Short mmCIF file of C-alpha atoms in Angstrom, two decimals:
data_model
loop_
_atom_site.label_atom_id
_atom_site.label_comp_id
_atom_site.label_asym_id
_atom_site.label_seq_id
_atom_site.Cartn_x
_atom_site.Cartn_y
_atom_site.Cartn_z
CA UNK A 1 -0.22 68.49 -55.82
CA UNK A 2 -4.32 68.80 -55.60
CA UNK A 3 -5.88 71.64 -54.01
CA UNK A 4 -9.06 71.79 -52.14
CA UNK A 5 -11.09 75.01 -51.42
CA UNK A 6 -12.41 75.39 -47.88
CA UNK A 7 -15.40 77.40 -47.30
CA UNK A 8 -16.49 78.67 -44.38
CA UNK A 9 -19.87 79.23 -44.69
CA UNK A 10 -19.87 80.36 -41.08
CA UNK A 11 -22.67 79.99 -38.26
CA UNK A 12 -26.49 79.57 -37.80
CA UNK A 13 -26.70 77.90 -41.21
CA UNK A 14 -29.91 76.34 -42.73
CA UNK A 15 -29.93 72.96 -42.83
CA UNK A 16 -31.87 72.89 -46.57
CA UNK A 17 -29.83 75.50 -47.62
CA UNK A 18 -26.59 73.87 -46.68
CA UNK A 19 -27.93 70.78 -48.53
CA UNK A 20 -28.90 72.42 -51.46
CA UNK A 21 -25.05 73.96 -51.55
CA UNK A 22 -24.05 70.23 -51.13
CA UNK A 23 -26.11 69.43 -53.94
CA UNK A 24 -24.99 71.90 -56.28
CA UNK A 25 -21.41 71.46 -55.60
CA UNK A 26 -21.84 67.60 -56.00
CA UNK A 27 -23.20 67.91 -59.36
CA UNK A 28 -20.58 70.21 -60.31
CA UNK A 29 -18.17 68.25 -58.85
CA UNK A 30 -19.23 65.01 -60.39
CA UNK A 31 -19.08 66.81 -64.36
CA UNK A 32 -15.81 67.90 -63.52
CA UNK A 33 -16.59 71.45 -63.22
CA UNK A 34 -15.58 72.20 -60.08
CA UNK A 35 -12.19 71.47 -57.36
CA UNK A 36 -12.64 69.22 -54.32
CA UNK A 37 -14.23 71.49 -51.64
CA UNK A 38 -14.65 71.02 -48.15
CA UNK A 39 -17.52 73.21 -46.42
CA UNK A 40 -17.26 74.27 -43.01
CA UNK A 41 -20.29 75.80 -40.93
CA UNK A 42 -22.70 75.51 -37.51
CA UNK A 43 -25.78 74.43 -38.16
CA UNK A 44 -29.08 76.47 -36.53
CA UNK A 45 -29.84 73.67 -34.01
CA UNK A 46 -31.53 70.59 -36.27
CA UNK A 47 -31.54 66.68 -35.00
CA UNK A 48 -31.25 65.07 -38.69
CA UNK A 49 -32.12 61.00 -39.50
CA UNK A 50 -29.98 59.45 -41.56
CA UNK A 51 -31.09 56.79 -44.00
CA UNK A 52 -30.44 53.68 -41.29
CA UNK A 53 -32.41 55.72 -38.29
CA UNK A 54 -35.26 55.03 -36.44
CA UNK A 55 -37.99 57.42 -35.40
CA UNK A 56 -37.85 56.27 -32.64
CA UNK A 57 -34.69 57.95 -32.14
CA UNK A 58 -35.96 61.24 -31.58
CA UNK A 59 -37.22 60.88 -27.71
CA UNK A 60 -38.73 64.93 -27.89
CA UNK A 61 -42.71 65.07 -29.02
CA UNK A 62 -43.26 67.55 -32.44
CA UNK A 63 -44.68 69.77 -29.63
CA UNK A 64 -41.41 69.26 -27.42
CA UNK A 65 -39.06 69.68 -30.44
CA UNK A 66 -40.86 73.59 -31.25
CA UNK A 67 -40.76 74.71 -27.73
CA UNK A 68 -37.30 73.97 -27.21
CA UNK A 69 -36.45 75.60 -31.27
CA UNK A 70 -34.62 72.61 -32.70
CA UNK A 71 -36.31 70.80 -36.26
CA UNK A 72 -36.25 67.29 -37.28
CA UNK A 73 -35.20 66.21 -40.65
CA UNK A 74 -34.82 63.57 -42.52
CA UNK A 75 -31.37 63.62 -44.16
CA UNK A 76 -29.76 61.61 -47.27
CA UNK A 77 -26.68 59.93 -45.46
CA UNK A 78 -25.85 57.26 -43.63
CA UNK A 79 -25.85 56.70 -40.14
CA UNK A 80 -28.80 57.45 -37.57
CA UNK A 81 -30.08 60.42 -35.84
CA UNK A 82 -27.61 63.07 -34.57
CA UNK A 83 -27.72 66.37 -33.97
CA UNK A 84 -26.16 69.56 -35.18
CA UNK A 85 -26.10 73.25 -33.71
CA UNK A 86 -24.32 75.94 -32.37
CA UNK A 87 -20.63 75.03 -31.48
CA UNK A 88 -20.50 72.26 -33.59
CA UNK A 89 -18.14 72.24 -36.42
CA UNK A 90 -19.70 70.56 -39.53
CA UNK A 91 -17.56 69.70 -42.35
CA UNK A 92 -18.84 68.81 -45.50
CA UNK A 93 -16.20 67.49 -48.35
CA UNK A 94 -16.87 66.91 -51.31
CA UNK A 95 -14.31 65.07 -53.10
CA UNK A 96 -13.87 62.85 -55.95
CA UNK A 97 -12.82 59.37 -54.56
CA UNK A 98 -11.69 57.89 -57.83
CA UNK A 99 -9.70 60.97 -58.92
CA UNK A 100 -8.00 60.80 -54.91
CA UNK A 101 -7.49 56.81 -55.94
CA UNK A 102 -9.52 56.27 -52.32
CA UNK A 103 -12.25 53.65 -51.41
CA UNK A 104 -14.74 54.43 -49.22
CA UNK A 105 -13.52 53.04 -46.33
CA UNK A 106 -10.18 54.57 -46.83
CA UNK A 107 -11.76 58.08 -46.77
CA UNK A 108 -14.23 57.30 -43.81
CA UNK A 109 -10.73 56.14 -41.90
CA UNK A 110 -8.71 59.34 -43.44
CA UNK A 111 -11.82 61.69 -41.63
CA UNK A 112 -11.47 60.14 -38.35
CA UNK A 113 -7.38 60.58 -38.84
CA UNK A 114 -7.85 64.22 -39.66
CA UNK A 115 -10.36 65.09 -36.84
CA UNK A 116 -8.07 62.46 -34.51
CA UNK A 117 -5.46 65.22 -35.44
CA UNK A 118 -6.79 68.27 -35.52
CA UNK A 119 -7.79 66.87 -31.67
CA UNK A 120 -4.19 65.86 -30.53
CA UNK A 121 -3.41 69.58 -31.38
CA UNK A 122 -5.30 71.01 -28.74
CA UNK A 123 -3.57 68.26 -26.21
CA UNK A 124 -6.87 65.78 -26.60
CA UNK A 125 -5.93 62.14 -27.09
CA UNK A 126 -8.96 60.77 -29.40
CA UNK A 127 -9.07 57.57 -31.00
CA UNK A 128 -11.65 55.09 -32.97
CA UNK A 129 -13.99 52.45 -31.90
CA UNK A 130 -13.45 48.98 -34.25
CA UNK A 131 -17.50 48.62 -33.28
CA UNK A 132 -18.29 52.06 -34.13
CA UNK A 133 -17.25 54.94 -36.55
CA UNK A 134 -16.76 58.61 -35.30
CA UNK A 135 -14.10 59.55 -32.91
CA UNK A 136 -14.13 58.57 -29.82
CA UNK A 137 -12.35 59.92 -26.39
CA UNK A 138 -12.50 56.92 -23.49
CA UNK A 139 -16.34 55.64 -23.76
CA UNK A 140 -17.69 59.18 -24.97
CA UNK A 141 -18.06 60.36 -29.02
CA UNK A 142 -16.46 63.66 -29.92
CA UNK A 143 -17.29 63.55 -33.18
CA UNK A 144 -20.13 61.62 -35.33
CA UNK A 145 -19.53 60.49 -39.14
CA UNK A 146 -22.25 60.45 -41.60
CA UNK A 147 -21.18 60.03 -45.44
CA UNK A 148 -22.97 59.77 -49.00
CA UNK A 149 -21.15 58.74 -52.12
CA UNK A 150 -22.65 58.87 -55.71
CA UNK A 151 -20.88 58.88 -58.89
CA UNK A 152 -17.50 58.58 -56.70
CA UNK A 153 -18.31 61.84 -55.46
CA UNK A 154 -18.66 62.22 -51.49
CA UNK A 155 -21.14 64.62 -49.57
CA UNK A 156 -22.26 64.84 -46.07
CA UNK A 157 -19.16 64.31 -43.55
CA UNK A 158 -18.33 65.07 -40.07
CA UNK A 159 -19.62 66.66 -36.83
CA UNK A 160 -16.68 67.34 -34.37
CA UNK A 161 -18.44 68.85 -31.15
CA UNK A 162 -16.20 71.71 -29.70
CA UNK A 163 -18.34 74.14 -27.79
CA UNK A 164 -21.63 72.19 -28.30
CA UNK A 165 -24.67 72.59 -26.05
CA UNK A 166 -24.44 68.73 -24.68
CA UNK A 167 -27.99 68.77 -23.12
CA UNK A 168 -29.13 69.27 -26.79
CA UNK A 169 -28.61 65.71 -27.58
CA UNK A 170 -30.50 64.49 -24.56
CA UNK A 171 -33.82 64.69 -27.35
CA UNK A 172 -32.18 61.63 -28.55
CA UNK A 173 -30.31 58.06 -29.03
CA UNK A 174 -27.31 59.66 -30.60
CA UNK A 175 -26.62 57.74 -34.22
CA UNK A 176 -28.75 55.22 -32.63
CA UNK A 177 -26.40 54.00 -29.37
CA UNK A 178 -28.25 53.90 -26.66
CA UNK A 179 -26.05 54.38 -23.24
CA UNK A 180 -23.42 55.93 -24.72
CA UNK A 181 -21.70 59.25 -23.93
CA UNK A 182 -21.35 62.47 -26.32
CA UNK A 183 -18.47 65.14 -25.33
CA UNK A 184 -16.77 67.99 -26.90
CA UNK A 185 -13.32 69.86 -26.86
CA UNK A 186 -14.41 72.24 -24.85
CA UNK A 187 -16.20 69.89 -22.13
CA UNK A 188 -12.95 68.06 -21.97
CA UNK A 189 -10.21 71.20 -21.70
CA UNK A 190 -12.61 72.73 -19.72
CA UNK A 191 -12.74 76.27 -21.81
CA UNK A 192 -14.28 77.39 -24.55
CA UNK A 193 -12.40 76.90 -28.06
CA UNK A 194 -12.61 79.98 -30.42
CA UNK A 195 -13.91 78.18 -33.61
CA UNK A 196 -11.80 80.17 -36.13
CA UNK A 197 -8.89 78.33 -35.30
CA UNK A 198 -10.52 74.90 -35.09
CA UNK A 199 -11.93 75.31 -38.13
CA UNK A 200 -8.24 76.32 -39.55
CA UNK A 201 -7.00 73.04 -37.79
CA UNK A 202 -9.34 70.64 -39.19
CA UNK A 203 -9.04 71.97 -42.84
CA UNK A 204 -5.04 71.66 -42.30
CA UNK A 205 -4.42 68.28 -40.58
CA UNK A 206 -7.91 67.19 -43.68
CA UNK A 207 -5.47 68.57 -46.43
CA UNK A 208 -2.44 66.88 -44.49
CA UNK A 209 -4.44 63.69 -44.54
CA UNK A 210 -5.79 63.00 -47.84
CA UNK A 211 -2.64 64.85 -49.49
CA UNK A 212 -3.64 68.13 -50.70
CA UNK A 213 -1.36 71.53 -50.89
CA UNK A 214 -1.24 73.88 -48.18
CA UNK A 215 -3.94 76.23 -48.09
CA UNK A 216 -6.31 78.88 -45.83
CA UNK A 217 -9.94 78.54 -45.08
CA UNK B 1 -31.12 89.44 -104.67
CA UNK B 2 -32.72 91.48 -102.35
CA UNK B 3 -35.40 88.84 -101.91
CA UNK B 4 -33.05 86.04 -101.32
CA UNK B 5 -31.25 88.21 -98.20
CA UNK B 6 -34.42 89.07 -96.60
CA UNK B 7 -34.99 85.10 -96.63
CA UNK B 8 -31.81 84.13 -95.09
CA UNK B 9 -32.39 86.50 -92.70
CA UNK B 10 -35.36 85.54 -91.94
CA UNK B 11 -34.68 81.97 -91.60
CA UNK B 12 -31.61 83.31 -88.92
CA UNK B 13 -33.90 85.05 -87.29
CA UNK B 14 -36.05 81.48 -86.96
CA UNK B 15 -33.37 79.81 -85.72
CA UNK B 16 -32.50 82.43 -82.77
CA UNK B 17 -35.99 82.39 -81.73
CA UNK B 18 -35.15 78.46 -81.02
CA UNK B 19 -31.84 79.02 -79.63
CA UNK B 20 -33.43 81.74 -77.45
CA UNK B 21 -36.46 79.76 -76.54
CA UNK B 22 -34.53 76.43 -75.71
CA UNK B 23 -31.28 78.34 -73.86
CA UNK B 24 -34.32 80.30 -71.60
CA UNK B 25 -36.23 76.69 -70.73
CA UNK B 26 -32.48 74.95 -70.19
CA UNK B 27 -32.05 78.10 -67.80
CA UNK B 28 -35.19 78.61 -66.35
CA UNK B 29 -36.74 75.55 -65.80
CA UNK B 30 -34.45 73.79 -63.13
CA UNK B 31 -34.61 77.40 -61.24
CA UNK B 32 -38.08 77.62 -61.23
CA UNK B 33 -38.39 73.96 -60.20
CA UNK B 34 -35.75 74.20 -57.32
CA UNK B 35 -37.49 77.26 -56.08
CA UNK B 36 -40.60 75.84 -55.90
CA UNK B 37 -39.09 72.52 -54.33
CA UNK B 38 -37.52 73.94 -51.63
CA UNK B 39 -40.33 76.99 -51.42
CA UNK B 40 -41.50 75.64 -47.59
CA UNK B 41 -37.86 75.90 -46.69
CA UNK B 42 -37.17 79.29 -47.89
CA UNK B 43 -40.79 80.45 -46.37
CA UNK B 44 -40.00 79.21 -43.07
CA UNK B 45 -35.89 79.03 -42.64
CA UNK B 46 -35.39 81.84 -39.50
CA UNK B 47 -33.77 84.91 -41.19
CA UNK B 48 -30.99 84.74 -44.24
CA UNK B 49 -32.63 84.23 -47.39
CA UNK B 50 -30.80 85.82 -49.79
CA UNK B 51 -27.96 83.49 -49.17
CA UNK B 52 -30.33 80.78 -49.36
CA UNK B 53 -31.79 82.13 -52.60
CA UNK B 54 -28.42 82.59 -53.92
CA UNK B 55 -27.74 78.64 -53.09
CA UNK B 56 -30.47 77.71 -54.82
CA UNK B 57 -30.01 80.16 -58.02
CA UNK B 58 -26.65 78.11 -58.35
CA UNK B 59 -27.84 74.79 -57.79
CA UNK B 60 -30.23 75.54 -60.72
CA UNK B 61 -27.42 76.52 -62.83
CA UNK B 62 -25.88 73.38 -61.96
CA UNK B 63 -28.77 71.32 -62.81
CA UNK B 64 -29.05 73.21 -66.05
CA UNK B 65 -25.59 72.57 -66.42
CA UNK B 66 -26.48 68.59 -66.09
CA UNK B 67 -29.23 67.77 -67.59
CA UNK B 68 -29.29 70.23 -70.54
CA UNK B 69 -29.66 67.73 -73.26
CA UNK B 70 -32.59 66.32 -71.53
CA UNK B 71 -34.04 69.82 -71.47
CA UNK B 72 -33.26 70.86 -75.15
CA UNK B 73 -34.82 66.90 -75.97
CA UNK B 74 -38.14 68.37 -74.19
CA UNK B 75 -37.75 72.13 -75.87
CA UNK B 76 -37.95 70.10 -79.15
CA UNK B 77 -40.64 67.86 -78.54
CA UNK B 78 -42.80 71.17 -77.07
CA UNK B 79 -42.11 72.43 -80.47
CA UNK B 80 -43.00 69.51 -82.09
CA UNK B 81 -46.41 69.45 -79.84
CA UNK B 82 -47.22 73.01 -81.13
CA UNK B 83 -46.89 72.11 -84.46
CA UNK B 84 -49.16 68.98 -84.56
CA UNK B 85 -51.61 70.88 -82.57
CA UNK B 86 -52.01 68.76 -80.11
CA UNK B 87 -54.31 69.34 -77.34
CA UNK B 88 -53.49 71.14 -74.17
CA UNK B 89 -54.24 68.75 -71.54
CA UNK B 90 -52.50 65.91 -73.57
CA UNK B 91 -49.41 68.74 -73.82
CA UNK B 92 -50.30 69.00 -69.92
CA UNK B 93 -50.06 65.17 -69.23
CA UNK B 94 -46.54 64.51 -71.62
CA UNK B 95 -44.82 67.73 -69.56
CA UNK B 96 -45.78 66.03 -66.22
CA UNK B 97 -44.63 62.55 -67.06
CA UNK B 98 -41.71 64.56 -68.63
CA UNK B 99 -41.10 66.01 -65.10
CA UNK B 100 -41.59 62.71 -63.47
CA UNK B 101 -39.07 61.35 -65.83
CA UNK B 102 -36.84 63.90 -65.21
CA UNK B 103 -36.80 63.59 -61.84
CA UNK B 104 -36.28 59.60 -61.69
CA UNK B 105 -33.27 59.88 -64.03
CA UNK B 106 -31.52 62.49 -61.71
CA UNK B 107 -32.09 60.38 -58.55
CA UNK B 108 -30.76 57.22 -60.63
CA UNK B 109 -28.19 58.56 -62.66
CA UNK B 110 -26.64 61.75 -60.76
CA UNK B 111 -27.99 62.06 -57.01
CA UNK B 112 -31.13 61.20 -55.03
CA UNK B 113 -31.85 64.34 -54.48
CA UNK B 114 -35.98 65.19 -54.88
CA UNK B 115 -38.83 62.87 -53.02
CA UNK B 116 -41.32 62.20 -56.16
CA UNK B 117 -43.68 63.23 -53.23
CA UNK B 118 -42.23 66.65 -52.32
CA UNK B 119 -41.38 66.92 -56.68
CA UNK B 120 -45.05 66.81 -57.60
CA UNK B 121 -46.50 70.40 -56.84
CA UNK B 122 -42.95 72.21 -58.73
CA UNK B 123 -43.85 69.59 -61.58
CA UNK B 124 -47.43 70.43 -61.86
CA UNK B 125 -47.05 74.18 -61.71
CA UNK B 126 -43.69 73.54 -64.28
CA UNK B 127 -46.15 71.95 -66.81
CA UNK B 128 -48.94 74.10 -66.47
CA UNK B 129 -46.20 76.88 -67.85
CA UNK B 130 -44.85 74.54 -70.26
CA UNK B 131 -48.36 73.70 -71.47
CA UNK B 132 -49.99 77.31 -71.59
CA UNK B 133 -46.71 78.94 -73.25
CA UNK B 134 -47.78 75.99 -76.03
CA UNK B 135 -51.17 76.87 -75.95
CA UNK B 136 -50.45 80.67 -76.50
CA UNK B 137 -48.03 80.52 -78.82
CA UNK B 138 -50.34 78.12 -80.66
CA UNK B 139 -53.01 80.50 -80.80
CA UNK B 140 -50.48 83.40 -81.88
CA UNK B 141 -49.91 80.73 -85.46
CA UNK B 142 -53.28 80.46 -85.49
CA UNK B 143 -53.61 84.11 -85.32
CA UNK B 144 -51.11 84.53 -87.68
CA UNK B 145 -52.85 81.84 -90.19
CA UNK B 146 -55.10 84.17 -92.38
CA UNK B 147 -52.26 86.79 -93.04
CA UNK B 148 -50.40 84.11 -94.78
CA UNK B 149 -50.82 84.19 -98.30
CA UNK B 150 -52.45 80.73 -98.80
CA UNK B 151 -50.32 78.18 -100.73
CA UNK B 152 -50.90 76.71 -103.61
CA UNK B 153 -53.12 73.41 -104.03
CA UNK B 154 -50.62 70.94 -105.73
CA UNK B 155 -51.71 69.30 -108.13
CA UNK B 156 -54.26 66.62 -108.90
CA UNK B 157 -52.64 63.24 -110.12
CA UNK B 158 -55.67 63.39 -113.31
CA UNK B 159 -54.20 66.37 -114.30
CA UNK B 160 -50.49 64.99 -114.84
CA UNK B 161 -52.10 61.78 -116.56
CA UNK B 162 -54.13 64.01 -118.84
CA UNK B 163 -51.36 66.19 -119.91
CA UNK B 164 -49.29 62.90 -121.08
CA UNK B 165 -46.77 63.52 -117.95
CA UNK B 166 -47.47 59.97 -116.31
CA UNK B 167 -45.29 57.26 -116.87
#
């Protein structure tokens, strides 16, 4: 069976460090000279444009956007603007599609699955939108999707919200939507979620998902 | 005998200078250059970076790693620059359309990774190395020039035709 290593590169991480990790590993990955790997982390609070976004997605001033502490960047994946920051979970895999035998909309579908799963464990019923990727509870997103492949080898990934700030993405059109809602785990159960065990869930229902052995974070 | 070991050691000892000299480029060169690329990021990033450092130490390794025949291809051609004595700014201008180079093949063949924008200060400052470290060590063979016992002036093609050797 294929393994995957999980890191947990923990909280309040750079954004440009975090890429440059995703970088490194991608290259590696890509020669052959390193497993699958799936990164796990909260970002320092960033909003980040994907390749498809419009400025005009970003509704806070430069001046707005350094009072309130969050940066702007521009990022290399799909998808529009979103946001990242405390309480978020970020996942970042980086595996090598042809060596899983996936397409890319296979492993966009088997990330929704896992988060859908990793959801239904803490009693939350998510599901997808056929209009729009991510994962969806009723009309609201709980978490966004934003993927890069190059040389079959994925980077970028997933933001499931569990004890995010909310008001944070009020600075702008979330991946572009404009009325739509954004909730998270803990807005919907009403309590905080300790992220440990999250972060345990989502790496076992991922491994579950796109068949890889058992494993810890 | 004696003569003949001293040689092959010398010539060894040639060929680990180049070994030396092309392993530290492969090595140093994507480090330096991801350092200075991300430079603004590491300068301003709130807090933690040594962790950030150490990201980036690896992700040169990587890229070292990857495009290590491109940089032992451009280790040769440096030596091949110092030989001809070519000029420094010509040196200067190959390294930067070197880096340029460089820098389009990664984003086409392995990852878009580095704006050509945000690429050119760490390719300017890499080629101003790359170029003085040729013009130094040119001027250390030029130093080393009149110490060399001079070599002997082959000889003219009258003189072979004189002593009956032509033909």
């Amino acid at each position: 069976m294929r393994t995957l290593e999980v890191i947990d590169l923990g909280a309040d991480a750079d954004y440009a460090e975090v890429l440059a990790r995703q970088e490194a590993l991608h290259a590696r990955r890509a020669e052959g000279g390193a497993a699958d790997t799936l990164l796990l982390l909260e970002h320092r609070r960033v909003y980040t444009l994907g390749r498809s976004a419009e400025a005009g997605h970003v509704l806070l001033s430069e001046e707005a956007l350094e009072r309130a502490g969050i940066a702007c960047v521009r990022a290399s994946r799909g998808g529009d603007v979103t946001y990242h920051g405390p309480g978020q979970l970020v996942g970042y895999p980086i595996l090598h599609l042809g060596e899983a035998g996936l397409r890319v909309l296979d492993f966009v579908a088997g990330l929704e699955e896992a988060l859908i799963r990793a959801a239904a464990g803490y009693g939350v019923e998510a599901g997808r939108d056929p209009r729009n990727r991510g994962v969806w509870v009723g009309g609201s997103k709980l978490a966004a999707l934003g993927i890069r492949v190059a040389r079959q080898v994925t980077m970028h990934g997933f933001a499931l919200n569990v004890n995010t700030r909310l008001e944070d993405y009020g600075g702008i059109v979330p991946c572009g939507l404009r009325g739509v809602g954004v909730t998270s785990l803990s807005a919907l159960l009403g309590r905080p979620l300790e992220m440990g065990e999250v972060k345990a869930r989502v790496a076992a229902s991922f491994r579950a998902v796109f068949g890889y052995a058992e494993g810890g974070v | 005998m004696r003569g003949g070991g001293t040689d092959a050691r010398e010539v060894w000892r040639g060929w680990l200078r180049v070994a030396a000299e092309t392993a530290a480029l492969a090595v140093a060169m994507p480090q330096v250059f991801l350092f200075l690329y991300y430079a603004r990021d590491l300068a301003v990033g709130s807090g933690a970076r040594a962790p950030f450092a150490r990201a980036l130490a690896l992700y040169g390794l990587a890229v070292a790693q990857v495009s290590a025949p491109y940089v032992i291809a451009l280790t040769l051609a440096l030596r091949v620059l110092i030989r001809r004595r070519v000029r420094v700014g010509v040196t200067l201008g190959c390294a930067v359309a070197a880096g340029y180079l460089w820098v389009a093949v990664w984003n086409g063949l392995i990852l878009e990774s580095f704006s050509y924008g945000g690429a050119t200060v760490p390719i300017l400052l890499c080629s101003l190395v790359f170029a003085g470290y040729a013009a130094a060590r040119r001027l250390y063979l030029d130093s080393l020039e009149p110490l060399l016992p001079p070599r002997p002036a082959a000889p003219a093609a009258g003189e072979n035709e004189a002593a009956g050797l032509s033909g």
